[in-house]
Coordinates of C-alpha atoms and ligand atoms in Angstrom, one line a residue:
X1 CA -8.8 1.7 11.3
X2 CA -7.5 5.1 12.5
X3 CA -8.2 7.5 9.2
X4 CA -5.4 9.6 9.9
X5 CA -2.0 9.3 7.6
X6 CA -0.2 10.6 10.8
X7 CA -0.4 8.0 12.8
X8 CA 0.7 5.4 9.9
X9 CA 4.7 4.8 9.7
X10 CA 6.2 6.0 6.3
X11 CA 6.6 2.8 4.8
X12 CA 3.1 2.0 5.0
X13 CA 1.4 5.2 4.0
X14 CA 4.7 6.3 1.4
X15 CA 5.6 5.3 -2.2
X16 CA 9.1 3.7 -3.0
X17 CA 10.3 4.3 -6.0
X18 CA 13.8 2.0 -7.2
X19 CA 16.7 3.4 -8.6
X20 CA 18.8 1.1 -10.8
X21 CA 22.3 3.1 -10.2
X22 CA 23.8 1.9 -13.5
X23 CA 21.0 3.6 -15.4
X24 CA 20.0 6.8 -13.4
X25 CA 21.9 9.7 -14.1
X26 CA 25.8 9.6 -15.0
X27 CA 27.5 12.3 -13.9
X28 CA 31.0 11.5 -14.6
X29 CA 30.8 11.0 -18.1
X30 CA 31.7 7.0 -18.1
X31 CA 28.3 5.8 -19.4
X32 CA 27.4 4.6 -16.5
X33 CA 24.9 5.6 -13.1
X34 CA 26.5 7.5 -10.3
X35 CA 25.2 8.6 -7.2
X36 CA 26.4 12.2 -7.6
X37 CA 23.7 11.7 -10.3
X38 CA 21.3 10.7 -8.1
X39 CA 21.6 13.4 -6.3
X40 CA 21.2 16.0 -8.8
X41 CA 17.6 14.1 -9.6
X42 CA 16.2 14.6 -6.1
X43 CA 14.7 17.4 -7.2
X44 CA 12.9 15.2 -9.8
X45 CA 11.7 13.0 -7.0
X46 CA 10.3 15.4 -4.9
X47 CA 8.4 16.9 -8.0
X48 CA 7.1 13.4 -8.6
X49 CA 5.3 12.9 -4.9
X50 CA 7.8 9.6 -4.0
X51 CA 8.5 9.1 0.1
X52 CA 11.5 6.9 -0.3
X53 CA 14.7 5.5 -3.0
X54 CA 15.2 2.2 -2.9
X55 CA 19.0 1.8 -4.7
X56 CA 20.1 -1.3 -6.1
X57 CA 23.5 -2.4 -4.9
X58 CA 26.3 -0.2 -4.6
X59 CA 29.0 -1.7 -3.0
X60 CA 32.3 -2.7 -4.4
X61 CA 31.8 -5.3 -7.2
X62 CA 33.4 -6.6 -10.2
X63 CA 30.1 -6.7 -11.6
X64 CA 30.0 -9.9 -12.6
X65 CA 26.0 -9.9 -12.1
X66 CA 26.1 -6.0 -11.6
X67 CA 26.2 -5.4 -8.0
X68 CA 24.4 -8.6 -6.9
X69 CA 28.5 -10.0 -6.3
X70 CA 29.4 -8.1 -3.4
X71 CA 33.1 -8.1 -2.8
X72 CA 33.0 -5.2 0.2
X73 CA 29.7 -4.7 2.0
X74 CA 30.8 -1.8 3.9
X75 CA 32.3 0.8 0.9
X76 CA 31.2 2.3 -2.1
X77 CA 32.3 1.1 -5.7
X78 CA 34.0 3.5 -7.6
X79 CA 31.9 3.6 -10.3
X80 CA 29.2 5.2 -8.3
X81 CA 31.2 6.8 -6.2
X82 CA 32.6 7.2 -2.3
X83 CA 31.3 6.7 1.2
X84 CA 31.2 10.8 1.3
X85 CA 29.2 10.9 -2.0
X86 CA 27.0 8.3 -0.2
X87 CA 26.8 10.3 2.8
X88 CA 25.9 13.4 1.1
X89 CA 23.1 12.0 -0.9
X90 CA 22.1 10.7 2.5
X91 CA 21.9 13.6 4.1
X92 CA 20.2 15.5 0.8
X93 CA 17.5 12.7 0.7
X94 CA 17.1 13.5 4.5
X95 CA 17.0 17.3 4.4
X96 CA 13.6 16.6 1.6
X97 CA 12.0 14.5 4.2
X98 CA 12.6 11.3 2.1
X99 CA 14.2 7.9 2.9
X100 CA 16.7 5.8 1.8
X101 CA 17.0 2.5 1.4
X102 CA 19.9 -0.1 0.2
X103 CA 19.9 -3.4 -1.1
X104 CA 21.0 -5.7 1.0
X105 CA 22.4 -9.3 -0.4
X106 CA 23.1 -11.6 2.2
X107 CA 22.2 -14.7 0.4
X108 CA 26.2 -15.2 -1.9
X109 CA 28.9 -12.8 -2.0
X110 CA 31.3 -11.8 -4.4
X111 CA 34.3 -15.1 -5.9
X112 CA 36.4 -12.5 -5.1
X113 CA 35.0 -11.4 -1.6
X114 CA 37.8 -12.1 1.0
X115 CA 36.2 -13.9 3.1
X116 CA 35.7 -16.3 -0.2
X117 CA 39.6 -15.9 -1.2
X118 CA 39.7 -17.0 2.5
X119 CA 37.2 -19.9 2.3
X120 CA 39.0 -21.8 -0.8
X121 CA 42.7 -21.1 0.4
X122 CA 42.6 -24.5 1.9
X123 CA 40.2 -26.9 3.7
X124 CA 41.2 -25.8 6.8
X125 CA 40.6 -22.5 6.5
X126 CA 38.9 -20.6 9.7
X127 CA 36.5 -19.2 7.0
X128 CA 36.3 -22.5 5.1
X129 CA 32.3 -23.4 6.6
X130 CA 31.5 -19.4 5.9
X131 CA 30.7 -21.2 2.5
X132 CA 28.4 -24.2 1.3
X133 CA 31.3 -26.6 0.1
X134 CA 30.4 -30.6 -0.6
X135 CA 32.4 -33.5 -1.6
X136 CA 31.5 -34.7 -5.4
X137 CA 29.0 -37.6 -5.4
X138 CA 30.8 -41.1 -5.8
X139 CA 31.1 -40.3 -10.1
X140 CA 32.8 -37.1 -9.3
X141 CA 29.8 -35.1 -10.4
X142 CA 28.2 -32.2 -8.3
X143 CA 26.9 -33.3 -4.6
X144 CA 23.1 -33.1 -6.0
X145 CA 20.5 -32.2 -8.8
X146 CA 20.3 -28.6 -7.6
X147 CA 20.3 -26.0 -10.9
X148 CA 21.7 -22.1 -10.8
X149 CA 18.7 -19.9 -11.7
X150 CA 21.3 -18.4 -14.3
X151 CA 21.3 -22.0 -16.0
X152 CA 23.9 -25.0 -15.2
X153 CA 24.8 -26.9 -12.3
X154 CA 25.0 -25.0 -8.7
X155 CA 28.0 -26.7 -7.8
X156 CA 31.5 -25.9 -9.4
X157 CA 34.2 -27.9 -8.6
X158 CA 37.3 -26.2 -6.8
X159 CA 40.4 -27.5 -8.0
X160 CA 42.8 -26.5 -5.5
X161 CA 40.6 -28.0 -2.3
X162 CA 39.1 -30.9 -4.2
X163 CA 35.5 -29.7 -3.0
X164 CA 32.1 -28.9 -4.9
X165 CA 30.8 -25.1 -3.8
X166 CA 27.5 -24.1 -4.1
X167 CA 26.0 -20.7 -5.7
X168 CA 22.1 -20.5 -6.2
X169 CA 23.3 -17.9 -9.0
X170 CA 26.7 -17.7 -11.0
X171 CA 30.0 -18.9 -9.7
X172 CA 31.1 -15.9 -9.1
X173 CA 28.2 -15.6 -6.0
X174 CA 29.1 -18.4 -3.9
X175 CA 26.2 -18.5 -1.3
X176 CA 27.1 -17.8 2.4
X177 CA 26.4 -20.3 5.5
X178 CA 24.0 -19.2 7.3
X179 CA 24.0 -21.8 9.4
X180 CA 27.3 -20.4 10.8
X181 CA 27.3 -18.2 14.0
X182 CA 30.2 -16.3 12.2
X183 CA 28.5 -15.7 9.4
X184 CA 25.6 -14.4 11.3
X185 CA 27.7 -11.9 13.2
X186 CA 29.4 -10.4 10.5
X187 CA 26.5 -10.1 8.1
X188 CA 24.1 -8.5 10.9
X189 CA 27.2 -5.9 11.5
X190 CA 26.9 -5.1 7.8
X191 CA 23.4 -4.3 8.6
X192 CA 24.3 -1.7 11.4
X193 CA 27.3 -0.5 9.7
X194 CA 24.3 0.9 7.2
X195 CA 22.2 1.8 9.8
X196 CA 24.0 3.8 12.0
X197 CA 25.2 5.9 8.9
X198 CA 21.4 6.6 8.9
X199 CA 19.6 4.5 6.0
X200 CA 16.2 3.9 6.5
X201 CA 16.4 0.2 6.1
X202 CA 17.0 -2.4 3.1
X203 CA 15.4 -4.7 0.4
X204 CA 16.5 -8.0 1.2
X205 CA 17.9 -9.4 -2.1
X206 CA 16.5 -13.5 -2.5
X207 CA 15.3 -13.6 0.8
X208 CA 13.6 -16.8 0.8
X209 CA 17.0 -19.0 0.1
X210 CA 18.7 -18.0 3.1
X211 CA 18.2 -21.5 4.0
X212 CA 19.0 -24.7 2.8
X213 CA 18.0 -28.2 3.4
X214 CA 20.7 -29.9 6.0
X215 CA 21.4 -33.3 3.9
X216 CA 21.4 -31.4 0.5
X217 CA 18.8 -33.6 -0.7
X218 CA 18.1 -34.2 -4.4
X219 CA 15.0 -31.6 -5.2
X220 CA 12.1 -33.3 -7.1
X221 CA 11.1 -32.5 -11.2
X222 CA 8.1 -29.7 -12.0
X223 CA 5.5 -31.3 -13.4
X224 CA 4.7 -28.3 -15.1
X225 CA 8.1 -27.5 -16.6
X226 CA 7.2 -27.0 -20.4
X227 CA 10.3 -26.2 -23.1
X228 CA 10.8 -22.2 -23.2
X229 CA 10.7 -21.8 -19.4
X230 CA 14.2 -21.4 -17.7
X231 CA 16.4 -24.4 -17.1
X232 CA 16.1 -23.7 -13.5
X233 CA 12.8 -24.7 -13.2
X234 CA 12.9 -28.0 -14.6
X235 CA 13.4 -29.0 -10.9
X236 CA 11.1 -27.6 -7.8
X237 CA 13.1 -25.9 -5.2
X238 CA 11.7 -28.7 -2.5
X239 CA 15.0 -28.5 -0.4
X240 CA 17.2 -25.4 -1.8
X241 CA 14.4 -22.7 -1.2
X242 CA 12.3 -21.0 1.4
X243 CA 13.0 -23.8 4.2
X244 CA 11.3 -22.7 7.8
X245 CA 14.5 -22.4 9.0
X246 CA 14.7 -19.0 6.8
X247 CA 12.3 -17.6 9.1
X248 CA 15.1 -17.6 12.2
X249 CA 17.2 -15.5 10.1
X250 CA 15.0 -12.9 9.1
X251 CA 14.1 -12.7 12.2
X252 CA 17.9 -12.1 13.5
X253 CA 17.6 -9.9 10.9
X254 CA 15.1 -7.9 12.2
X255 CA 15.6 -7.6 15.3
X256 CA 19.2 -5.6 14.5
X257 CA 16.3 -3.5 12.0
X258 CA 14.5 -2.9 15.4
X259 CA 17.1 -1.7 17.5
X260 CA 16.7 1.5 15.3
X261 CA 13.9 3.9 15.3
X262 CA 11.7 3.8 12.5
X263 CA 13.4 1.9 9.8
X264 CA 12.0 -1.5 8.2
X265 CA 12.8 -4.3 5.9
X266 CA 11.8 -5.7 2.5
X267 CA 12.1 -8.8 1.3
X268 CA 12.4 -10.1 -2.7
X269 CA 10.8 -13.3 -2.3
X270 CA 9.4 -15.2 -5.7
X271 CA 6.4 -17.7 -3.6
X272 CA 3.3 -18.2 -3.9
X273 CA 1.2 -16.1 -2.0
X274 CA 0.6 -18.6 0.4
X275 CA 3.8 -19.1 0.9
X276 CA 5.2 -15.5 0.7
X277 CA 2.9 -14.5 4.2
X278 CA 5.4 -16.8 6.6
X279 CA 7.7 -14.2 5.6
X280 CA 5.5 -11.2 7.8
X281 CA 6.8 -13.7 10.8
X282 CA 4.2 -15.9 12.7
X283 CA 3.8 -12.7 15.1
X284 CA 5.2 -10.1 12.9
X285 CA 9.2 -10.7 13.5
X286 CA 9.8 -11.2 9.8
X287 CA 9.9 -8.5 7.1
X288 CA 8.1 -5.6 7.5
X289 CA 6.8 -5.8 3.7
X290 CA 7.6 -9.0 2.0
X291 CA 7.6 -8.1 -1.5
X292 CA 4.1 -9.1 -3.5
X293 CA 5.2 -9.2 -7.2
X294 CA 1.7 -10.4 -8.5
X295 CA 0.9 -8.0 -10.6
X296 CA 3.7 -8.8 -12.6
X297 CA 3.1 -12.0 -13.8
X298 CA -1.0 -12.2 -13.9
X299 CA -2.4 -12.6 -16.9
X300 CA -4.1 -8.6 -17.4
X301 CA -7.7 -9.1 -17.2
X302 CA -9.9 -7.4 -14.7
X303 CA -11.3 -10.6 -13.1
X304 CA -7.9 -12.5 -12.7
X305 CA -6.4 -9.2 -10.8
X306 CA -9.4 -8.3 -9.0
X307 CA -8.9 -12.3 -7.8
X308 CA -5.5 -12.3 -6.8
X309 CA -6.1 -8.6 -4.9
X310 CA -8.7 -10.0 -2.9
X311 CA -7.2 -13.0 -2.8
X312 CA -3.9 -10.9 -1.3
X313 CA -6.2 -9.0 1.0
X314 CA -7.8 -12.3 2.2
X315 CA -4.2 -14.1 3.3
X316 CA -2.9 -11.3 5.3
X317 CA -2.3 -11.4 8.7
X318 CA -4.2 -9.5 10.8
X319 CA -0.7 -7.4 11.8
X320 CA 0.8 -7.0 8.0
X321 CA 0.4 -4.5 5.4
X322 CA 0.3 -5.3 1.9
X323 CA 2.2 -3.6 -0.8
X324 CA 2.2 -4.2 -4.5
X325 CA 4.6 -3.7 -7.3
X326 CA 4.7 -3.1 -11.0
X327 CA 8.2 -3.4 -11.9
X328 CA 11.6 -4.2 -11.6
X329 CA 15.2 -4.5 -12.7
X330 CA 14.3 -8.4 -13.6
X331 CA 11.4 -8.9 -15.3
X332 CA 9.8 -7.1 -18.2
X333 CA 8.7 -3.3 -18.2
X334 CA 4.4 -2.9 -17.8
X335 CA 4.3 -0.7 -20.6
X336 CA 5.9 -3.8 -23.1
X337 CA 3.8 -6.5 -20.7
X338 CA 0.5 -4.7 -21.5
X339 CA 0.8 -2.0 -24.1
X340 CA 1.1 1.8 -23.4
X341 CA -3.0 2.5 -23.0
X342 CA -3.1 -0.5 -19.8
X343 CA 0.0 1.4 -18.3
X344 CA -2.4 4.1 -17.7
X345 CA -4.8 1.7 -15.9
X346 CA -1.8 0.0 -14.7
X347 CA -0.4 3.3 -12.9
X348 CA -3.8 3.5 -11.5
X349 CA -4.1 0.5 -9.6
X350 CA -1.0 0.6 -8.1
X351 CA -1.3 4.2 -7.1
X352 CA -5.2 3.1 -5.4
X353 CA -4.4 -0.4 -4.1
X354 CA -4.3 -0.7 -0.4
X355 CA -0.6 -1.2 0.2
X356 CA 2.7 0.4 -0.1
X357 CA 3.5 1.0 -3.7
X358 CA 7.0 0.2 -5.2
X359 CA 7.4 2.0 -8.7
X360 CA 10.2 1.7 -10.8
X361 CA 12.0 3.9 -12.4
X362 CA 11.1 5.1 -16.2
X363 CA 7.8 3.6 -15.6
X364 CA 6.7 7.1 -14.7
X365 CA 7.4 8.1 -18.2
X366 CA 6.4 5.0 -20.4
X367 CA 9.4 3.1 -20.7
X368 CA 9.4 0.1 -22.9
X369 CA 11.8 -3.0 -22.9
X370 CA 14.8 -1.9 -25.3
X371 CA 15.8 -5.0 -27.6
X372 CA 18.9 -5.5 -27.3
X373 CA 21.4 -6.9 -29.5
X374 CA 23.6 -10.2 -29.3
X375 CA 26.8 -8.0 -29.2
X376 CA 25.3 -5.7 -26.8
X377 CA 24.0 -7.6 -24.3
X378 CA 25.5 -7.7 -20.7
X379 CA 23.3 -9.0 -18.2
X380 CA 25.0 -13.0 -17.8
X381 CA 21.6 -14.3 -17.0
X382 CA 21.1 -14.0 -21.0
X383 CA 24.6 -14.7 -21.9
X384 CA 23.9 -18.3 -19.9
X385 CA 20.3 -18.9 -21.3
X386 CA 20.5 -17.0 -24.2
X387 CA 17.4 -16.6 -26.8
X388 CA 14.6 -17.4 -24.5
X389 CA 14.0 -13.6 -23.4
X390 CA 15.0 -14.5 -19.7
X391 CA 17.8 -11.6 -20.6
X392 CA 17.3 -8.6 -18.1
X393 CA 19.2 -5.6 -20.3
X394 CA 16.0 -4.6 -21.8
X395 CA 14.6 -3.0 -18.8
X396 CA 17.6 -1.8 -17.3
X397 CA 18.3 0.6 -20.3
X398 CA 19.5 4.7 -19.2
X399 CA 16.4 6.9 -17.7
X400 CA 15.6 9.3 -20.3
X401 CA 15.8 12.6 -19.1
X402 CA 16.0 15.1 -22.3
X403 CA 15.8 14.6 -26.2
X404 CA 19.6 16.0 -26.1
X405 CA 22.3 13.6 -26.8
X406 CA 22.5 11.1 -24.6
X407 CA 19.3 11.3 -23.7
X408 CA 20.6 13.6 -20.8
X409 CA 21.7 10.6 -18.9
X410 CA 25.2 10.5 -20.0
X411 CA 27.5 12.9 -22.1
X412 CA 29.8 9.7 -23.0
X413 CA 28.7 6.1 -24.5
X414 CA 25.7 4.3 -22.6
X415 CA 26.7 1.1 -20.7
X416 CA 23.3 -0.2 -22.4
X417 CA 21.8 1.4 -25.6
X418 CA 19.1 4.4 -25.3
X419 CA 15.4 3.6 -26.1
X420 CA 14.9 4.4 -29.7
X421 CA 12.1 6.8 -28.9
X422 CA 13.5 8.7 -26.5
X423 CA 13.4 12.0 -28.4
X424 CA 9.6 12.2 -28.2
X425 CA 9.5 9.9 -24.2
X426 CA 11.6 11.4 -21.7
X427 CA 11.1 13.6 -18.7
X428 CA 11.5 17.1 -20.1
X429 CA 9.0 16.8 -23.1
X430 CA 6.4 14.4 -20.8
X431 CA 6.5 16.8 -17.8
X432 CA 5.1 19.7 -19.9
X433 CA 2.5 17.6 -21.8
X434 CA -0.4 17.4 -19.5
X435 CA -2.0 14.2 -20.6
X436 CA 1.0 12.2 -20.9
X437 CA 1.4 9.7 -18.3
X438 CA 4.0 11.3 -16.6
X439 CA 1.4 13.7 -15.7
X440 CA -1.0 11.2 -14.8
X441 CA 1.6 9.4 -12.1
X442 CA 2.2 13.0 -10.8
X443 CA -1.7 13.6 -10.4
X444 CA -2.4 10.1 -8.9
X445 CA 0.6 10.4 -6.3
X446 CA -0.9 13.9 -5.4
X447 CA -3.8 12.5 -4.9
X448 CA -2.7 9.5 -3.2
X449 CA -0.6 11.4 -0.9
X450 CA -4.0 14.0 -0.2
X451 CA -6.0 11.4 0.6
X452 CA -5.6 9.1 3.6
X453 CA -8.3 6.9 1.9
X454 CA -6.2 6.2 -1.2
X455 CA -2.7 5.7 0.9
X456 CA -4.3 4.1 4.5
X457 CA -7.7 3.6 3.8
X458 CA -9.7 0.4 4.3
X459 CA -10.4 -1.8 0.9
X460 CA -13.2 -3.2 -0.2
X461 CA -13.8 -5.2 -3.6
X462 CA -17.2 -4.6 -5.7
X463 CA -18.1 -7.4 -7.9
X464 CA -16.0 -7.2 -11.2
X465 CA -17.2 -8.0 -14.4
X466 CA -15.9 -9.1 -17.5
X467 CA -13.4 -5.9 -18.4
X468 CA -14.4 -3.9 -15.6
X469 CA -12.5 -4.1 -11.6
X470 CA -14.1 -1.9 -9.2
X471 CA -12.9 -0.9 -5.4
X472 CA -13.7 1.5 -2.6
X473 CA -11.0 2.7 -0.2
X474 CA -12.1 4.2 2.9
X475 CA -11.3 6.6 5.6
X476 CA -13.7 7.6 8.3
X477 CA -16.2 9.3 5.9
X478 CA -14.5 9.6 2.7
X479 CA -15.2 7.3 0.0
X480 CA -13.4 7.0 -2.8
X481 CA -14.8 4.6 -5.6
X482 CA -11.8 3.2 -8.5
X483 CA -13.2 1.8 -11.6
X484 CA -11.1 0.6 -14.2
X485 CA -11.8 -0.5 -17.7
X486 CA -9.0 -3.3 -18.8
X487 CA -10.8 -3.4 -22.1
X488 CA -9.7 -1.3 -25.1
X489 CA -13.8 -0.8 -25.7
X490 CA -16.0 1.2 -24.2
X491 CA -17.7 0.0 -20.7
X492 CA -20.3 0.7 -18.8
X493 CA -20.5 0.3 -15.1
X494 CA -23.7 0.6 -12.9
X495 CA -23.5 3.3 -10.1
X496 CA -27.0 3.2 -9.0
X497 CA -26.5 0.5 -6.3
X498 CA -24.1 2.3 -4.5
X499 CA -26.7 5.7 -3.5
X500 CA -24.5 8.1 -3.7
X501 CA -23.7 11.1 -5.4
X502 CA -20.5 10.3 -7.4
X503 CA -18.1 12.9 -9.0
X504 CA -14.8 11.9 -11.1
X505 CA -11.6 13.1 -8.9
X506 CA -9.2 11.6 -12.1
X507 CA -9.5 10.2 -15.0
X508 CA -6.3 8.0 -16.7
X509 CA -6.9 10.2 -19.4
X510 CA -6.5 13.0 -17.4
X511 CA -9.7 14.8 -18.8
X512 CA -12.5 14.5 -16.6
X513 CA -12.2 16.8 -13.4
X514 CA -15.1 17.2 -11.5
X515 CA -17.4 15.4 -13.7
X516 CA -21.0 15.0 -11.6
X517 CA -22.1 11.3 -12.5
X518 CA -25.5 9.5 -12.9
X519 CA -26.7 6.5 -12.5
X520 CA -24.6 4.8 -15.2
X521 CA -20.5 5.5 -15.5
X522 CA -19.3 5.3 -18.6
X523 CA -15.3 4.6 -19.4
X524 CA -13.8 5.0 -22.6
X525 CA -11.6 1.8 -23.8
X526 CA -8.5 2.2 -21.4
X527 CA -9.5 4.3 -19.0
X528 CA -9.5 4.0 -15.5
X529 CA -11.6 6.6 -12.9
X530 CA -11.6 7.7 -9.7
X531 CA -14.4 8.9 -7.9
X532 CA -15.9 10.5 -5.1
X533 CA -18.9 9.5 -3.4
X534 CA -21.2 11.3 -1.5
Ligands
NOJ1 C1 17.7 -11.0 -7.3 C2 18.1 -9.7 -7.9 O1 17.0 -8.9 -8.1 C3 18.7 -10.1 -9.2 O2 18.9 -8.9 -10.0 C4 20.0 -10.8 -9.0 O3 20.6 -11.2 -10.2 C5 19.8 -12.0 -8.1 N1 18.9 -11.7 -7.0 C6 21.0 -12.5 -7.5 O4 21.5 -11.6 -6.5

């Protein structure tokens, strides 16, 4: 491998860092996300070392599931803003040297989409097969078993046409056909509308269910369904989900990616690793990253994630690169998964895997799941399947910018409420504290970003012990050694095998520069190092 960060594209060697718009920066004063607020953050961005945005949907909506119901793919909801405030933030995350990237949901659009209005104005409708619509099984029940992963049947029953349609999400997302050359057409166009305004490519929202089976087949029970797990996954997804006819449309998709220079694709697919590697394409015409959301749902223990890395490592094709991820707008914040002290390690192994890194946002600074009350919550997932913490408004709560009102994300009333310790946890007070872990992401991105070892190198697993994963990474002669202790104890960890001399580049508690090491490392409970060997 060629040691030099230059000759890696940006998405491999760069850190992606999501934006949920909603809960970034309102600049209008209607307590919600705008993109004129974005902008003003760039600053912030740059400061923090990240190579690229990724923004959660934008586009027109009525925000039934928040942007994830697209009823105009090519225009700007109001609530963030216009195709010139797009433009300009655009241009402003060019002029830094960053990229852009939207979220792309081709899977369902909006109920109220027109091409939907269009579908289920009559059976005969030139848009009518746009849309997955069934005749009701001989009882007059819904065509098949198939469950909404927002709880309930996916089928609901149109009135007016006498037909079943089917939406892998709410009602109000009707899932697209696919299988139509129509369809194709205009959702590849939506693709280049994007592109030749200049984005720098897409994550590809539920990638994997582009695809469903042809005769709508029944799909088998879980054997490992056990009360407390979402309704949805009482069945298997045998014949709704990740089909290899999927595969043809990424690649369609793709290939429209690659008639640009220079911009790339990410898919959100929820597989088994296995699985999830079809999606690089059998020669590379698939995603460019396909999303590998292990780390969060392992278990935190060093030997299971030092498993499922190497693991990860072991099942790529010789053509992909890996990335990693530690959070998102769906599942629960790291610092509530694992407790503040492992965010620190946490931060660390994302930041010194080999792979693109996707952080997201408030991470950086701590943020903790915010309960949210029954009269507060807004996210329909948990207003579907209430009480079983599937519920999604916890980690989406405002960024928290000052100790002001508002948290300096909003001068009016926060679409979701403010952490309760965002006085003491925000950026202004973290940013001049130099141990707190806003300081430490800062430090390991710097470093990252010095160091093609850390952001191209090779990887290479040491053995791991109880509490204790090790790794080098590797480029031409730099070696660069990460330790990390998942233990709240103190560990030791044995450096005399490796013959080298070994000094501490950073600690997680940001305390130990330059530290010349013997033969025996020794990490407080919590801490993670990096080191340099020589
Ligand atoms: C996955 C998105 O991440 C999630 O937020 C959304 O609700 C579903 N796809 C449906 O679009």
């Amino acid at each position: 491998m060629n040691p030099n960060a230059q000759t890696f594209r940006w998405w491999e060697s760069g850190i992606v860092y999501q934006i949920y718009p909603r809960s970034f920066l309102d600049s209008s004063g209607d307590g919600i996300g705008d993109l004129a607020g974005i902008r003003q953050k760039l600053d912030y961005l740059q400061w923090l070392g990240v190579d690229a945005v990724w923004i959660s949907p934008i586009y027109p909506s009525p925000m039934a599931d928040f942007g994830y119901d697209v009823s105009d793919y090519t225009d700007i909801d109001a609530i963030f803003g216009s195709l010139l405030d797009f433009d300009t933030l655009l241009a402003d995350v060019h002029a830094r040297g960053m990229k852009l990237l939207l979220d792309y949901v081709p899977n369902h659009t909006s109920d109220r989409h027109p091409w939907f209005i269009e579908a289920k104005s009559s059976r005969s409708s030139a848009k009518r097969d746009w849309y997955i619509w069934r005749d009701a099984a001989p009882d007059g029940g819904p065509p098949n078993n198939w469950r909404s992963n927002f709880g309930g049947a996916a089928w609901t029953w149109d009135k007016a046409t006498g037909q079943y349609f089917y939406h892998a999400f709410l009602k109000e997302q009707p899932d697209l056909n696919w299988r139509n050359v129509a369809v194709q057409q205009a959702m590849l166009d939506v693709l280049r509308f994007w592109l030749n305004r200049g984005v720098d490519g897409f994550r590809v929202d539920v990638m994997h269910h582009l695809a469903k089976d042809r005769q709508y087949r029944d799909n088998p029970p879980n054997p490992d369904f056990r009360p407390g797990m979402s309704p949805y996954r009482e069945l298997l997804t045998t014949h709704s989900v990740d089909l290899p006819e999927v595969h043809e449309i990424v690649a369609l998709m793709r290939a429209v990616v690659d008639e640009y220079d220079d911009r790339m694709l990410v898919g959100e697919i929820y597989l088994p690793l296995e699985r999830l590697m079809a999606y690089y394409g059998a020669s590379g015409e698939g995603a460019h990253l396909p999303f590998n959301f292990q780390l969060l749902r392992l278990p935190w223990d060093a030997k299971g994630v030092a498993t499922v890395v190497e693991r990860y490592e072991a099942l790529l094709p010789s053509y992909a690169w890996p990335n990693w991820v530690l959070g998102n707008h769906d599942k629960p914040r790291i610092a509530t998964r694992i407790g503040a002290a492992q965010a620190r390690v946490a931060a660390m192994l994302l930041l010194t895997l080999r792979g693109t890194p996707t952080m997201y946002y408030g991470d950086e600074i701590g943020m903790h799941d915010v309960p949210i009350a029954p009269d507060q919550v807004r996210d329909p997932f948990e207003k579907n399947v209430p009480g079983l913490g599937l519920g999604r408004d916890p980690v989406r709560t405002p960024m928290q910018w000052t100790g002001g009102d508002g948290a300096g994300f909003t001068t009016g009333l926060p679409w979701l409420p403010l952490a309760d310790d965002f006085t003491a946890n925000n950026v202004a007070v973290l940013r001049d504290q130099p141990n707190s872990i806003l300081s430490l992401y800062h430090r390991l991105i710097e470093l990252r970003r010095a160091e093609p070892a850390l952001s191209v190198g090779a990887f290479a697993a040491l053995p791991v012990s109880d509490n204790v994963m090790a790794y080098m990474r590797k480029a031409g002669d730099r070696r660069l050694l990460i330790v990390l202790n998942f233990a709240a104890h103190a560990c030791g960890f044995d450096l005399s095998m490796l013959e080298a001399q070994a000094e501490v580049l950073l600690s997680t508690h940001l305390d130990r520069h330059q530290e010349q090491l013997g033969d025996n490392l020794q990490l407080r409970g919590d801490e993670g190092v990096i080191i340099e060997l020589r």
